Structure formats: C-alpha cells, structure tokens
Amino acid sequence: MRIATWNVNSITARLPRLLAWLESSGTDVLCLQEAKVAEAQFPLEQLRELGYEAAVHATGRWNGVAVISRVGLEEVVKGLPGDPGYEGVQEPRAVSATCGPVRVWSVYVPNGREVDHPHYAYKLQWFEALKAAVAGDAAGGRPFAVMGDYNVAPTDDDVHDPAAFVGSTHVTPAERAALASLREAGLSDVVPRPLKYDHPFTYWDYRQLCFPKNRGMRIDLVYGNEPFAKAVEDAYVDREERKGKGASDHAPVVVDLDVRA
C-alpha cells in the first residue's frame, strides 16, 4: 500500500499535476493540504474518474485539507476536536479517515507567523489539541499516522542553514517541544530518504532560487504509531514533483507499507 502527504498550495492551480501524479505514482491514499478552495469546488468528479474518493474539510481561501483514497474511505472526522480556533474561527486544518487497513489524519498545522504574534500561541495550542485528538488511535493496534505540513523542522539537520532561522518560527524550542510531546502519544517520525542530496527536505521557498540551490526545510512529516512504523518498507521525498513550471513549493512525501493480513 502506498500513501503520501502533499501540500499542493492550491488544488485549483495544481490540479493537472495532481491528477497526473496520482496516476503515475500509484498512490493509494493521499493526505493533501492547502486546498485553498471551498468544499463545493473540490474536484471530486475528476478524482472519481481515476478511481478515488475524497474526504474534504475546506472553506476556501488559505487552508483546507483532504484525504484522497482509492482503497476505501470510512470513519471520516472533519476538524480537530478541541480546536482552540484563531480569532474566534476554527480553521479547516485537519481531517481524518480510515482507508482500508490504515487510519490517517491529514493536518495543516498553523504557521505561527512570528514568535511574538498571536498566531504563534495559537499554533502551540493547536498542537496540544492535536495530541489529545490522536492519542486513542496512536495507542491502538491498527496502523495509524498523522501526516501533513507541520510547519516545524524537527531538528537543525532539517533546515539548510540553522543560522538563517535564528529568531524565526518553525525552529523554536517551544515548537520542537510540541513535536516531541506529540511523539509521546505513541508516534514516531518516519524519516524519508532524499532522492537527491543528503537531506530529505520537503519545502523550498519560491524566492531566491531556493529550490535549485537546495535551500530547503523538512516540515512535511509522517508520524506513525508502532504498527504503522513496523509496516514501512520505504519512504522518500518525490523531489521531481517540485520541479518545473506550476509546481507547489512542497514535494510529496511517499510511504510504502506492507499491511497484508
């Protein structure tokens, strides 16, 4: 079984690439972030033509998540129970579903903006709510993973130049402590292998030639419970999908599982 996570940075802008990638990659389940469309505009018909169905939680504009599956879609939960909300609004940042033998959450963790910004405090509160929401599945006996754009680089090795991020979000001790706390729920970091260079970066800014110079970050993560981690046969960053005109600034992270009965 092949599952993946990908921040597409607008499904409307990326639809032809997304459909082509689903066909060529043989992906069974895709956790998608930053749909940037309302649920009514999500391309369900185009996905059905390829044999996929989708659980979508989106309202348009900047957020929106989905689980896309061709191996079943059950027990769908839209939204994060206990979501603290930002400025009185619960944003569409999480959706979960059971896809065949595996249960997944697709998450788009708040960016945080700046360390002294209210959005940063919201980010840390959101992590606490996420841990509480996934604890039961994480401790369960079936393969389970929380996949998506975490907007945190777990270690200094996960950024191209740690000095360049001093004082910025994505690398602060509090954010990394939130990741460590999430792992304490019974999850481990499934680190993918890079297809090029030494580090499996998943995100490269559009500006300043960051992609060709490999000035990236590993912020798209797969956190799986013990049954999930034991089933992993391979994991890699599909860096090729970050190339070319019209690419997202994130690359898909792909995980191959042996989940045969």
XYZ file of N, CA and C in Angstrom:
783
model
N 0.850 -1.190 0.000
C 0.000 0.000 0.000
C 0.882 1.235 0.000
N 0.570 2.175 -0.863
C 1.364 3.406 -0.964
C 0.516 4.582 -0.503
N 1.020 5.312 0.510
C 0.335 6.502 0.986
C 1.305 7.676 0.914
N 0.750 8.862 0.890
C 1.602 10.049 0.729
C 0.950 11.247 1.384
N 1.764 12.269 1.620
C 1.263 13.564 2.061
C 1.854 14.636 1.173
N 1.042 15.656 0.856
C 1.494 16.679 -0.080
C 0.731 17.983 0.170
N 1.447 19.037 0.461
C 0.880 20.378 0.483
C 0.926 20.889 -0.954
N -0.241 20.935 -1.610
C -0.272 21.289 -3.034
C -0.312 22.794 -3.274
N -0.543 23.583 -2.197
C -0.554 25.041 -2.345
C -1.522 25.473 -3.452
N -2.773 25.070 -3.296
C -3.899 25.364 -4.197
C -4.158 24.196 -5.139
N -5.239 23.463 -4.876
C -5.579 22.343 -5.740
C -6.047 22.830 -7.113
N -6.597 24.033 -7.171
C -7.012 24.575 -8.469
C -5.797 24.821 -9.359
N -4.785 25.454 -8.806
C -3.575 25.739 -9.579
C -2.802 24.472 -9.925
N -2.926 23.447 -9.081
C -2.098 22.259 -9.239
C -2.854 21.053 -9.770
N -4.118 21.204 -10.155
C -4.941 20.042 -10.483
C -4.354 19.153 -11.584
N -3.940 19.689 -12.739
C -3.379 18.795 -13.765
C -2.172 18.015 -13.257
N -1.309 18.666 -12.482
C -0.144 17.984 -11.942
C -0.568 16.929 -10.917
N -1.545 17.269 -10.089
C -2.009 16.328 -9.078
C -2.574 15.068 -9.719
N -3.451 15.234 -10.704
C -4.059 14.074 -11.350
C -3.008 13.211 -12.054
N -2.074 13.865 -12.728
C -1.008 13.118 -13.411
C -0.135 12.384 -12.402
N 0.124 13.026 -11.268
C 0.974 12.398 -10.258
C 0.281 11.200 -9.625
N -1.003 11.318 -9.341
C -1.734 10.189 -8.779
C -1.680 8.992 -9.732
N -1.837 9.239 -11.008
C -1.786 8.146 -11.984
C -0.395 7.528 -12.078
N 0.623 8.368 -12.154
C 1.981 7.854 -12.390
C 2.605 7.255 -11.146
N 2.216 7.741 -9.965
C 2.871 7.296 -8.739
C 2.255 6.036 -8.143
N 1.038 5.718 -8.532
C 0.384 4.551 -7.964
C 0.003 4.726 -6.506
N -0.264 5.947 -6.092
C -0.600 6.234 -4.700
C -2.022 5.770 -4.386
N -2.165 5.074 -3.264
C -3.473 4.596 -2.829
C -4.198 5.619 -1.965
N -3.442 6.303 -1.102
C -4.027 7.292 -0.184
C -3.139 8.528 -0.184
N -3.751 9.686 -0.355
C -3.010 10.943 -0.320
C -3.636 11.872 0.712
N -2.823 12.322 1.658
C -3.217 13.384 2.578
C -2.788 14.711 1.961
N -3.727 15.585 1.725
C -3.486 16.821 0.978
C -3.734 18.021 1.877
N -2.897 19.036 1.726
C -3.041 20.279 2.492
C -3.039 21.502 1.579
N -3.547 22.584 2.124
C -3.670 23.873 1.424
C -4.458 23.736 0.131
N -5.646 23.166 0.242
C -6.509 23.046 -0.933
C -6.890 24.419 -1.487
N -7.131 25.362 -0.576
C -7.464 26.741 -0.959
C -8.721 26.844 -1.825
N -9.662 25.936 -1.605
C -10.967 26.015 -2.274
C -12.037 25.669 -1.242
N -13.262 26.055 -1.524
C -14.386 25.596 -0.719
C -14.693 24.151 -1.083
N -15.360 23.442 -0.193
C -15.649 22.029 -0.458
C -16.435 21.848 -1.754
N -17.335 22.786 -2.047
C -18.150 22.670 -3.264
C -17.323 22.754 -4.538
N -16.138 23.358 -4.438
C -15.280 23.496 -5.625
C -14.189 22.425 -5.690
N -14.165 21.519 -4.734
C -13.142 20.471 -4.750
C -13.406 19.542 -5.934
N -12.352 19.135 -6.672
C -12.539 18.385 -7.936
C -12.877 16.912 -7.718
N -14.012 16.657 -7.077
C -14.388 15.276 -6.775
C -14.620 14.456 -8.029
N -15.228 15.044 -9.046
C -15.539 14.291 -10.258
C -14.281 13.844 -10.986
N -13.301 14.748 -11.091
C -12.041 14.378 -11.755
C -11.324 13.263 -10.994
N -11.413 13.299 -9.683
C -10.786 12.241 -8.883
C -11.536 10.927 -9.041
N -12.858 10.988 -9.101
C -13.644 9.765 -9.282
C -13.295 9.083 -10.599
N -13.007 9.860 -11.613
C -12.653 9.275 -12.910
C -11.371 8.454 -12.826
N -10.538 8.740 -11.828
C -9.316 7.974 -11.618
C -9.496 6.889 -10.565
N -10.711 6.788 -10.004
C -10.969 5.751 -9.026
C -10.790 6.172 -7.585
N -10.721 7.482 -7.334
C -10.516 7.987 -5.981
C -11.777 8.655 -5.442
N -11.930 8.594 -4.127
C -12.927 9.396 -3.428
C -12.192 10.266 -2.423
N -12.865 11.265 -1.901
C -12.165 12.220 -1.042
C -13.029 12.657 0.129
N -12.386 12.768 1.282
C -12.978 13.419 2.454
C -12.338 14.798 2.541
N -13.137 15.836 2.465
C -12.629 17.197 2.333
C -13.133 18.062 3.479
N -12.225 18.842 4.031
C -12.602 19.854 5.023
C -11.966 21.156 4.569
N -12.782 22.036 3.986
C -12.245 23.253 3.376
C -13.340 24.300 3.288
N -12.918 25.546 3.375
C -13.858 26.663 3.274
C -13.409 27.701 2.248
N -12.303 27.424 1.555
C -11.769 28.392 0.613
C -10.630 29.176 1.225
N -10.089 30.086 0.457
C -9.005 30.962 0.892
C -7.732 30.195 1.195
N -7.258 30.218 2.457
C -5.867 29.845 2.692
C -5.645 28.431 3.196
N -6.641 27.786 3.711
C -6.421 26.494 4.340
C -7.048 25.370 3.525
N -7.567 24.385 4.178
C -8.244 23.283 3.504
C -7.400 22.030 3.427
N -7.973 20.907 3.880
C -7.270 19.622 3.897
C -8.190 18.554 3.332
N -7.573 17.428 2.940
C -8.356 16.331 2.381
C -7.598 15.022 2.556
N -8.369 13.942 2.562
C -7.826 12.596 2.423
C -8.421 12.018 1.152
N -7.573 11.655 0.220
C -7.978 11.113 -1.081
C -7.590 9.642 -1.107
N -8.552 8.755 -1.430
C -8.294 7.317 -1.306
C -8.945 6.529 -2.428
N -8.271 5.458 -2.833
C -8.870 4.508 -3.762
C -9.005 3.124 -3.109
N -8.852 3.075 -1.775
C -8.948 1.801 -1.052
C -9.990 1.878 0.063
N -10.933 2.794 -0.081
C -11.975 2.941 0.920
C -11.833 4.227 1.711
N -12.948 4.689 2.249
C -12.958 5.958 2.991
C -14.090 5.877 4.018
N -13.728 5.613 5.261
C -14.718 5.432 6.314
C -14.304 6.210 7.560
N -15.221 6.303 8.519
C -14.957 6.934 9.818
C -14.341 8.322 9.655
N -14.921 9.110 8.782
C -14.388 10.442 8.498
C -14.710 11.398 9.647
N -13.701 12.144 10.065
C -13.886 13.197 11.063
C -13.329 14.493 10.479
N -14.167 15.488 10.371
C -13.747 16.788 9.862
C -13.493 17.740 11.020
N -12.339 18.361 11.012
C -11.997 19.284 12.074
C -11.288 18.588 13.206
N -10.679 19.379 14.048
C -9.907 18.883 15.177
C -10.720 19.060 16.451
N -11.131 17.963 17.082
C -11.845 18.111 18.351
C -10.993 18.896 19.350
N -11.595 19.864 19.991
C -10.840 20.700 20.913
C -10.044 21.792 20.242
N -10.286 22.026 18.956
C -9.584 23.078 18.209
C -9.733 24.417 18.944
N -8.612 25.069 19.287
C -8.721 26.331 20.024
C -9.253 27.478 19.183
N -9.142 27.355 17.848
C -9.594 28.425 16.979
C -8.669 29.632 17.013
N -8.747 30.419 15.963
C -7.951 31.647 15.893
C -8.882 32.815 15.633
N -8.850 33.772 16.540
C -9.715 34.946 16.460
C -11.179 34.524 16.318
N -11.533 33.492 17.088
C -12.917 33.049 17.129
C -13.335 32.128 16.004
N -12.402 31.742 15.148
C -12.737 30.907 13.993
C -11.948 29.598 14.055
N -12.645 28.485 13.908
C -11.979 27.196 13.790
C -11.674 26.944 12.312
N -10.411 26.964 11.986
C -9.991 26.866 10.589
C -9.950 25.403 10.138
N -10.167 25.143 8.844
C -10.164 23.772 8.332
C -8.736 23.241 8.154
N -8.194 22.689 9.221
C -6.796 22.280 9.230
C -6.596 20.782 9.501
N -7.655 20.029 9.682
C -7.499 18.611 9.993
C -8.706 17.822 9.493
N -8.421 16.657 8.945
C -9.475 15.708 8.575
C -8.877 14.311 8.699
N -9.670 13.375 9.185
C -9.182 12.007 9.350
C -10.130 11.026 8.682
N -9.572 9.860 8.322
C -10.377 8.826 7.676
C -9.660 7.490 7.793
N -10.448 6.433 7.719
C -9.910 5.081 7.652
C -9.932 4.641 6.194
N -8.784 4.226 5.701
C -8.614 3.852 4.297
C -8.101 2.415 4.261
N -9.002 1.472 4.058
C -8.598 0.075 4.123
C -8.104 -0.248 5.521
N -6.901 -0.812 5.635
C -6.394 -1.207 6.955
C -5.720 -0.082 7.737
N -5.644 1.103 7.158
C -4.873 2.189 7.759
C -5.785 3.367 8.079
N -5.547 4.005 9.222
C -6.242 5.250 9.548
C -5.239 6.390 9.511
N -5.653 7.510 8.918
C -4.748 8.656 8.769
C -5.459 9.948 9.143
N -4.660 10.893 9.591
C -5.067 12.284 9.723
C -4.255 13.093 8.722
N -4.913 13.969 7.997
C -4.238 14.964 7.169
C -4.306 16.287 7.913
N -3.130 16.861 8.237
C -3.106 18.065 9.062
C -2.279 19.174 8.411
N -2.770 20.379 8.595
C -2.046 21.573 8.168
C -1.893 22.452 9.407
N -0.767 22.296 10.080
C -0.529 22.988 11.350
C -0.384 24.489 11.096
N -0.929 25.329 11.973
C -0.774 26.774 11.792
C 0.685 27.185 11.622
N 0.904 28.195 10.818
C 2.260 28.664 10.511
C 2.952 29.289 11.717
N 2.222 30.079 12.474
C 2.806 30.772 13.620
C 3.255 32.190 13.334
N 3.561 32.448 12.055
C 3.935 33.793 11.590
C 5.199 34.327 12.247
N 5.101 34.887 13.430
C 6.272 35.383 14.154
C 6.149 34.970 15.609
N 7.296 34.885 16.291
C 7.298 34.354 17.653
C 6.437 35.186 18.606
N 6.370 36.482 18.393
C 5.572 37.328 19.282
C 4.173 37.599 18.730
N 3.763 36.851 17.719
C 2.451 37.045 17.098
C 1.425 36.132 17.776
N 0.169 36.551 17.906
C -0.856 35.679 18.487
C -1.000 34.345 17.752
N -0.649 34.326 16.473
C -0.759 33.088 15.701
C 0.226 32.031 16.193
N 1.329 32.470 16.779
C 2.321 31.537 17.326
C 1.745 30.828 18.559
N 1.114 31.581 19.444
C 0.476 30.970 20.613
C -0.637 30.017 20.174
N -1.381 30.412 19.165
C -2.428 29.551 18.590
C -1.827 28.253 18.073
N -0.683 28.340 17.425
C -0.006 27.157 16.893
C 0.303 26.160 18.007
N 0.840 26.640 19.106
C 1.194 25.755 20.216
C -0.059 25.159 20.857
N -1.116 25.945 20.959
C -2.374 25.428 21.494
C -2.970 24.375 20.561
N -2.824 24.610 19.266
C -3.350 23.669 18.277
C -2.631 22.324 18.390
N -1.328 22.358 18.613
C -0.574 21.124 18.808
C -1.104 20.340 20.011
N -1.422 21.036 21.091
C -1.956 20.372 22.271
C -3.278 19.680 21.952
N -4.130 20.365 21.197
C -5.404 19.778 20.812
C -5.199 18.582 19.885
N -4.211 18.668 18.991
C -3.925 17.560 18.088
C -3.497 16.322 18.875
N -2.610 16.512 19.848
C -2.157 15.375 20.653
C -3.335 14.692 21.340
N -4.219 15.470 21.916
C -5.376 14.897 22.600
C -6.284 14.154 21.629
N -6.416 14.694 20.416
C -7.330 14.115 19.440
C -6.832 12.780 18.890
N -5.522 12.620 18.777
C -4.976 11.418 18.129
C -4.517 10.358 19.113
N -4.557 10.654 20.398
C -3.982 9.740 21.393
C -4.595 8.348 21.331
N -5.904 8.271 21.166
C -6.562 6.965 21.134
C -6.123 6.123 19.960
N -6.120 6.711 18.756
C -5.687 5.984 17.565
C -4.213 5.637 17.641
N -3.402 6.533 18.199
C -1.966 6.285 18.287
C -1.667 5.068 19.153
N -2.477 4.860 20.177
C -2.255 3.740 21.092
C -2.927 2.457 20.614
N -3.663 2.540 19.513
C -4.412 1.383 19.038
C -3.561 0.364 18.297
N -4.197 -0.715 17.874
C -3.478 -1.807 17.246
C -3.420 -1.760 15.737
N -4.154 -0.843 15.105
C -4.100 -0.771 13.645
C -3.108 0.300 13.213
N -2.542 0.180 12.020
C -1.615 1.209 11.529
C -2.300 2.567 11.454
N -1.620 3.567 11.992
C -2.198 4.898 12.113
C -1.097 5.932 11.936
N -1.401 7.009 11.211
C -0.399 8.057 11.009
C -1.056 9.422 10.945
N -0.338 10.402 11.449
C -0.708 11.812 11.334
C 0.263 12.411 10.321
N -0.250 12.813 9.173
C 0.585 13.220 8.054
C 0.220 14.618 7.601
N 1.223 15.392 7.219
C 0.899 16.697 6.687
C 2.011 17.712 6.821
N 1.625 18.960 6.646
C 2.533 20.088 6.761
C 2.490 20.556 8.209
N 3.549 20.223 8.963
C 3.600 20.553 10.377
C 4.144 21.955 10.635
N 4.723 22.582 9.639
C 5.315 23.913 9.804
C 6.317 23.968 10.953
N 7.004 22.845 11.180
C 8.092 22.773 12.151
C 9.163 21.853 11.581
N 10.413 22.283 11.632
C 11.544 21.416 11.291
C 12.001 20.744 12.580
N 11.946 19.421 12.676
C 12.204 18.750 13.954
C 13.584 19.014 14.559
N 14.619 19.144 13.724
C 15.982 19.351 14.220
C 16.708 20.341 13.315
N 17.881 20.768 13.737
C 18.679 21.658 12.900
C 19.089 20.996 11.592
N 19.193 19.672 11.576
C 19.521 18.964 10.335
C 18.412 19.074 9.304
N 17.238 19.518 9.737
C 16.093 19.598 8.841
C 15.910 20.970 8.203
N 16.910 21.841 8.340
C 16.931 23.124 7.631
C 18.293 23.290 6.969
N 18.318 24.002 5.862
C 19.554 24.099 5.091
C 20.630 24.895 5.813
N 20.221 25.859 6.639
C 21.177 26.690 7.368
C 20.543 27.140 8.678
N 20.822 26.454 9.785
C 20.188 26.821 11.057
C 20.391 28.286 11.433
N 21.531 28.857 11.085
C 21.796 30.254 11.441
C 20.822 31.209 10.766
N 20.320 30.817 9.618
C 19.405 31.688 8.881
C 18.029 31.760 9.524
N 17.747 30.859 10.454
C 16.414 30.794 11.047
C 16.381 31.243 12.500
N 17.488 31.718 13.009
C 17.526 32.157 14.403
C 16.494 33.267 14.624
N 15.671 33.099 15.628
C 14.644 34.087 15.931
C 13.365 33.922 15.136
N 13.326 32.933 14.253
C 12.153 32.713 13.410
C 11.318 31.552 13.931
N 10.099 31.485 13.464
C 9.270 30.328 13.757
C 9.780 29.113 12.987
N 9.172 27.986 13.226
C 9.472 26.694 12.596
C 10.653 25.962 13.238
N 11.457 26.664 14.022
C 12.645 26.027 14.605
C 12.784 26.311 16.100
N 11.833 26.975 16.712
C 11.991 27.394 18.103
C 11.890 26.199 19.050
N 12.492 26.306 20.208
C 12.396 25.210 21.190
C 10.958 24.839 21.532
N 10.068 25.824 21.635
C 8.680 25.522 22.003
C 7.985 24.715 20.915
N 8.232 25.041 19.650
C 7.619 24.282 18.553
C 8.169 22.854 18.508
N 9.462 22.723 18.693
C 10.057 21.389 18.680
C 9.625 20.581 19.901
N 9.407 21.252 21.001
C 8.882 20.563 22.182
C 7.456 20.069 21.929
N 6.684 20.833 21.162
C 5.329 20.404 20.817
C 5.367 19.137 19.967
N 6.332 19.068 19.052
C 6.504 17.844 18.260
C 6.896 16.672 19.157
N 7.818 16.905 20.063
C 8.251 15.842 20.977
C 7.081 15.360 21.827
N 6.242 16.279 22.261
C 5.079 15.911 23.056
C 4.111 15.066 22.236
N 3.949 15.399 20.962
C 3.078 14.613 20.095
C 3.618 13.189 19.947
N 4.904 13.052 19.802
C 5.502 11.716 19.694
C 5.260 10.901 20.967
N 5.193 11.575 22.101
C 4.951 10.878 23.365
C 3.581 10.215 23.403
N 2.694 10.587 22.494
C 1.385 9.933 22.410
C 1.493 8.533 21.813
N 2.697 8.164 21.359
C 2.907 6.842 20.770
C 3.209 6.885 19.290
N 3.759 7.995 18.820
C 4.063 8.176 17.408
C 5.568 8.344 17.208
N 6.052 7.943 16.056
C 7.457 8.134 15.711
C 7.558 8.772 14.338
N 8.650 9.446 14.112
C 8.913 10.177 12.879
C 9.407 9.201 11.813
N 8.610 9.016 10.767
C 9.034 8.188 9.632
C 9.829 9.088 8.691
N 11.141 9.044 8.808
C 12.001 9.954 8.053
C 12.214 9.400 6.652
N 11.853 10.151 5.618
C 12.025 9.657 4.257
C 13.468 9.802 3.786
N 13.802 9.059 2.762
C 15.123 9.216 2.149
C 15.028 10.270 1.043
N 16.075 11.037 0.844
C 16.080 12.008 -0.257
C 16.397 11.306 -1.566
N 15.817 11.780 -2.647
C 16.172 11.243 -3.963
C 17.381 11.958 -4.541
N 17.768 13.054 -3.893
C 18.942 13.811 -4.325
C 19.455 14.593 -3.120
N 20.757 14.806 -3.065
C 21.411 15.499 -1.951
C 21.330 14.654 -0.672
N 21.783 15.236 0.429
C 21.941 14.464 1.658
C 20.749 14.534 2.599
N 19.937 15.579 2.479
C 18.861 15.793 3.442
C 17.498 15.714 2.749
N 16.529 15.070 3.378
C 15.207 14.910 2.752
C 14.304 16.128 2.963
N 14.741 17.271 2.433
C 13.906 18.464 2.530
C 12.596 18.233 1.766
N 11.545 18.889 2.233
C 10.234 18.749 1.595
C 9.665 20.072 1.105
N 10.282 21.185 1.511
C 9.775 22.515 1.171
C 10.943 23.401 0.781
N 10.743 24.153 -0.310
C 11.725 25.136 -0.779
C 10.959 26.395 -1.173
N 11.317 27.538 -0.614
C 10.672 28.802 -0.945
C 10.799 29.068 -2.444
N 9.784 29.724 -2.999
C 9.832 30.091 -4.417
C 10.912 31.140 -4.703
N 11.288 31.897 -3.688
C 12.172 33.038 -3.891
C 13.640 32.639 -3.820
N 14.484 33.498 -4.379
C 15.945 33.435 -4.243
C 16.540 32.096 -4.684
N 15.917 31.484 -5.680
C 16.439 30.227 -6.242
C 16.648 29.153 -5.179
N 15.755 29.124 -4.195
C 15.932 28.178 -3.095
C 15.904 26.729 -3.557
N 15.040 26.405 -4.509
C 14.979 25.006 -4.930
C 16.237 24.556 -5.672
N 16.661 25.249 -6.730
C 17.887 24.781 -7.401
C 19.120 24.812 -6.515
N 19.128 25.681 -5.507
C 20.263 25.735 -4.577
C 20.065 24.803 -3.366
N 18.936 24.104 -3.356
C 18.578 23.166 -2.281
C 18.570 23.826 -0.906
N 18.067 25.022 -0.829
C 17.893 25.713 0.442
C 16.489 25.403 0.959
N 16.361 24.231 1.540
C 15.047 23.752 1.916
C 14.876 23.484 3.388
N 13.708 22.922 3.713
C 13.361 22.527 5.077
C 12.584 21.215 5.008
N 12.678 20.434 6.064
C 11.819 19.253 6.191
C 10.733 19.588 7.198
N 9.573 19.960 6.669
C 8.451 20.332 7.527
C 7.194 19.510 7.222
N 7.222 18.730 6.156
C 6.115 17.825 5.834
C 6.479 16.466 6.420
N 5.725 16.045 7.423
C 6.136 14.924 8.253
C 5.093 13.815 8.265
N 5.580 12.616 8.535
C 4.732 11.438 8.715
C 5.022 10.896 10.110
N 4.061 11.008 10.994
C 4.194 10.491 12.361
C 3.274 9.279 12.492
N 3.874 8.098 12.652
C 3.092 6.876 12.703
C 3.200 6.159 14.027
N 2.165 5.387 14.361
C 2.226 4.586 15.579
C 3.065 3.329 15.320
N 3.207 2.481 16.322
C 4.104 1.326 16.190
C 3.683 0.373 15.076
N 2.396 0.005 14.955
C 2.008 -0.866 13.837
C 2.294 -0.236 12.476
N 2.134 1.057 12.363
C 2.433 1.744 11.111
C 3.935 1.706 10.827
N 4.728 2.077 11.812
C 6.177 2.130 11.623
C 6.742 0.758 11.267
N 6.194 -0.295 11.868
C 6.683 -1.646 11.572
C 6.329 -2.089 10.159
N 5.293 -1.487 9.584
C 4.861 -1.863 8.241
C 5.589 -1.104 7.139
N 6.386 -0.086 7.503
C 7.051 0.747 6.494
C 8.125 -0.065 5.769
N 8.027 -0.109 4.447
C 9.038 -0.752 3.618
C 9.971 0.268 2.974
N 9.446 1.457 2.696
C 10.253 2.520 2.090
C 9.547 3.844 2.336
N 10.325 4.917 2.338
C 9.779 6.269 2.454
C 10.740 7.212 1.753
N 10.210 8.112 0.938
C 11.071 9.010 0.181
C 10.353 10.307 -0.145
N 11.139 11.333 -0.422
C 10.616 12.616 -0.885
C 10.655 12.615 -2.415
N 9.495 12.800 -3.040
C 9.438 12.829 -4.502
C 9.826 14.229 -4.982
N 11.102 14.476 -4.940
C 11.635 15.796 -5.278
C 11.345 16.188 -6.731
N 11.184 15.222 -7.598
C 10.921 15.518 -9.006
C 9.641 16.334 -9.174
N 8.681 16.131 -8.287
C 7.405 16.822 -8.414
C 7.502 18.288 -8.005
N 8.620 18.685 -7.420
C 8.843 20.100 -7.095
C 9.424 20.859 -8.289
N 9.814 20.141 -9.327
C 10.455 20.765 -10.490
C 9.430 21.313 -11.472
N 9.889 22.238 -12.304
C 9.115 22.666 -13.448
C 8.107 23.758 -13.168
N 7.473 24.201 -14.224
C 6.512 25.285 -14.156
C 5.249 24.838 -13.439
N 4.751 25.693 -12.567
C 3.490 25.410 -11.896
C 3.580 24.436 -10.749
N 4.771 24.196 -10.218
C 4.921 23.262 -9.110
C 4.519 23.911 -7.785
N 4.078 23.092 -6.846
C 3.917 23.552 -5.477
C 5.296 23.836 -4.899
N 5.341 24.602 -3.802
C 6.626 24.806 -3.136
C 6.954 23.656 -2.168
N 6.077 22.671 -2.084
C 6.310 21.457 -1.307
C 6.381 20.257 -2.243
N 7.128 19.247 -1.859
C 7.179 17.986 -2.588
C 6.400 16.921 -1.818
N 5.834 15.932 -2.515
C 5.149 14.846 -1.814
C 6.137 13.987 -1.019
N 5.687 13.526 0.135
C 6.423 12.518 0.907
C 5.643 11.214 0.759
N 6.302 10.185 0.277
C 5.660 8.915 -0.079
C 6.127 7.815 0.861
N 5.193 6.997 1.324
C 5.500 5.889 2.223
C 4.880 4.608 1.668
N 5.689 3.579 1.539
C 5.217 2.267 1.122
C 5.085 1.370 2.346
N 3.931 0.731 2.478
C 3.632 -0.103 3.640
C 3.337 -1.538 3.209
N 3.747 -2.466 4.035
C 3.315 -3.859 3.901
C 2.264 -4.087 4.985
N 1.005 -4.019 4.592
C -0.090 -4.167 5.555
C -0.955 -5.370 5.200
N -0.347 -6.395 4.606
C -1.087 -7.610 4.285
C -1.470 -8.355 5.565
N -2.626 -8.934 5.529
C -3.119 -9.677 6.704
C -2.264 -10.915 6.941
